[in-house]
Structures are given as C-alpha cells and as structure tokens.
Amino acid sequence: MDNQAQQPNREHHFYVSTAKFLFHHSQHGIVAVRDPIKLTDAERYGLSPILLYGLTAAGLPIRWLTFSTMKQRRSLRDVLLTAWKNAESLRGLPDILRVNRYLAQADPLLAADLAKIGVRLEVANAKDKTVPASDHGLARLKWVAVEE
C-alpha cells in the first residue's frame, strides 16, 4: 500500500480574536484591565485593542499564540508562516488549515496563497465547535498579503 494513503491529513485550526482584558498604551506598553471595557472607552484612555492570533493542532493540546496591535496588524500569511517555521510543536506545514467563515472573509486571497505552498484552506461550518470562534467584527477588516 502507498504510504501517502495511510497517513492521515495533518490539520491546524487558526483563529484571530480581540483581547478583552489587554490593550496597548503608547507610553506604558501592554496594559491589563480587570473588567472588559468598550473600545470607545478604551480609546479615551489612550488604549488600543490587541489582536490575538492562535494556531492549534487538531485533536492535540498544542497551541501557538502571538499578538499585534490593531493599528499594526500583521498579515495572516505572515503569522502563519512564522508559526509553521518557529513553533517546533506544530511540526511545520499542515495539509489542511481550518478557519471560521469570518476569518476566511477577512482575507479572500488566503486560500490561494496557502495553495501555493501545499496547504488546503477549509472553512468550518457555523456549528463546528472544533475551530475557535473569531470576533465577527474581524470580517470587516481587510488583511493584505505583505511581501516581506
């Protein structure tokens, strides 16, 4: 039998969310708040939202996290390539990257970019609880592929 046929597909789950308790302040750096606050209230204090990017290996307790500010957000492709290169526990590229529909809508070119490196993008259906939910508001943000 062919070894490829016996190998299960390696699947990673990718999500992006806005931190509820952490913000960035230009003078004080990362600032934690006790209770979640509205973004408009945070702005009055000079606080800007922090985006959390997470990548997990399906069915395993393996997680890789990074963050950026909303104003200086990283391209989704850059975050993924960094994770696959540097996170030893993820063991490189998966066969499948599963995201929710909001993240897929935020970067319509992501599927084509991933296909070029042999990773298939799959969009989880709304009832799939295996993929962590991203903020619905992130779909309004447009990520662009940044050539590094």
XYZ file of C-alpha atoms in Angstrom:
148
model
C 0.000 0.000 0.000
C 1.033 3.578 -0.642
C 2.353 5.362 2.487
C 0.508 8.541 1.491
C -2.828 6.714 1.615
C -2.131 5.554 5.183
C -1.094 8.967 6.502
C -3.978 10.977 7.989
C -4.170 14.620 6.989
C -2.460 16.956 9.433
C -4.889 19.709 10.335
C -4.351 23.013 12.100
C -7.003 25.443 13.313
C -6.321 29.185 13.027
C -8.177 31.952 14.776
C -7.891 35.663 15.439
C -9.676 37.495 18.220
C -9.579 40.803 20.034
C -8.223 40.609 23.568
C -10.892 41.597 26.096
C -8.583 42.405 29.012
C -5.358 43.536 27.330
C -4.673 46.770 25.499
C -1.694 48.673 24.164
C -0.763 52.099 25.512
C 1.850 54.185 23.685
C 3.678 55.089 26.908
C 3.007 52.110 29.206
C 3.058 49.242 26.696
C 0.718 46.310 27.413
C -1.972 47.257 29.920
C -4.327 44.799 31.632
C -7.802 45.778 32.808
C -9.891 43.921 35.380
C -13.189 44.112 33.565
C -13.765 44.222 29.817
C -14.338 47.761 28.571
C -15.848 49.148 25.400
C -13.396 50.123 22.701
C -14.685 53.695 22.744
C -13.957 53.900 26.479
C -10.504 52.380 25.966
C -9.681 54.984 23.311
C -10.431 57.810 25.783
C -7.577 56.473 27.936
C -5.185 56.082 25.013
C -5.645 52.308 24.899
C -5.779 50.458 21.588
C -7.023 46.892 21.055
C -4.681 43.929 20.796
C -5.276 41.164 18.275
C -4.513 37.605 19.365
C -3.558 35.079 16.686
C -3.801 31.411 17.634
C -2.893 28.213 15.853
C -3.688 24.763 17.217
C -3.046 21.213 16.055
C -6.400 19.445 15.628
C -7.112 16.956 18.405
C -3.948 17.772 20.343
C -3.198 20.145 23.228
C -0.727 22.075 21.080
C -1.222 25.814 20.812
C 0.861 28.668 19.429
C -0.065 32.289 20.144
C 1.166 35.701 19.124
C -0.305 39.184 19.063
C -0.189 42.603 17.426
C -1.911 45.911 17.853
C -4.957 46.611 15.724
C -3.179 49.541 14.053
C -0.098 47.464 13.191
C -1.738 44.124 12.493
C 0.281 41.522 10.686
C -0.783 39.788 7.510
C -2.436 36.453 8.197
C 0.033 34.773 5.856
C 2.978 36.235 7.787
C 1.585 34.993 11.098
C 1.011 31.500 9.722
C 4.422 31.196 8.077
C 6.115 32.397 11.263
C 4.236 29.807 13.329
C 4.981 26.949 10.947
C 8.653 27.897 10.823
C 9.274 28.630 14.518
C 6.805 26.574 16.574
C 8.539 23.201 16.824
C 5.456 21.569 18.347
C 3.405 22.283 15.199
C 5.977 20.355 13.138
C 5.789 22.508 10.019
C 3.061 22.906 7.447
C -0.254 21.073 7.836
C -2.189 19.520 4.979
C -5.330 21.424 5.989
C -5.821 24.783 7.688
C -9.327 25.185 9.087
C -10.710 28.655 9.864
C -14.152 30.036 10.529
C -16.050 31.935 7.858
C -15.295 35.360 9.322
C -11.570 34.858 9.045
C -11.914 33.485 5.506
C -13.924 36.593 4.553
C -11.327 38.905 6.091
C -8.664 37.719 3.620
C -10.183 36.358 0.397
C -6.701 35.666 -1.061
C -5.609 33.438 1.824
C -6.814 30.207 0.185
C -4.838 30.883 -2.988
C -1.716 31.885 -1.022
C -1.873 28.699 1.043
C -2.484 26.512 -2.012
C 0.835 27.731 -3.437
C 2.637 26.085 -0.503
C 0.512 22.928 -0.484
C -1.906 23.785 2.335
C -5.646 23.466 1.711
C -7.858 26.077 3.406
C -11.157 24.747 4.731
C -13.892 26.896 6.179
C -15.642 25.348 9.163
C -19.410 25.441 9.144
C -21.125 27.612 11.740
C -21.968 24.636 14.001
C -18.426 23.242 14.057
C -17.174 23.756 17.620
C -13.670 22.405 16.949
C -12.488 25.697 15.456
C -12.294 28.521 17.991
C -14.547 31.429 17.128
C -13.039 34.674 15.930
C -14.631 38.034 16.503
C -17.354 38.638 13.932
C -16.097 42.212 13.621
C -12.823 40.962 12.175
C -14.590 40.142 8.919
C -14.849 43.903 8.339
C -11.056 44.182 8.472
C -9.232 43.504 5.264
C -5.873 41.824 5.564
C -3.482 42.234 2.712
C -0.646 39.921 1.883
C 2.509 41.834 2.705
C 5.644 40.797 0.868
C 8.491 40.569 3.351
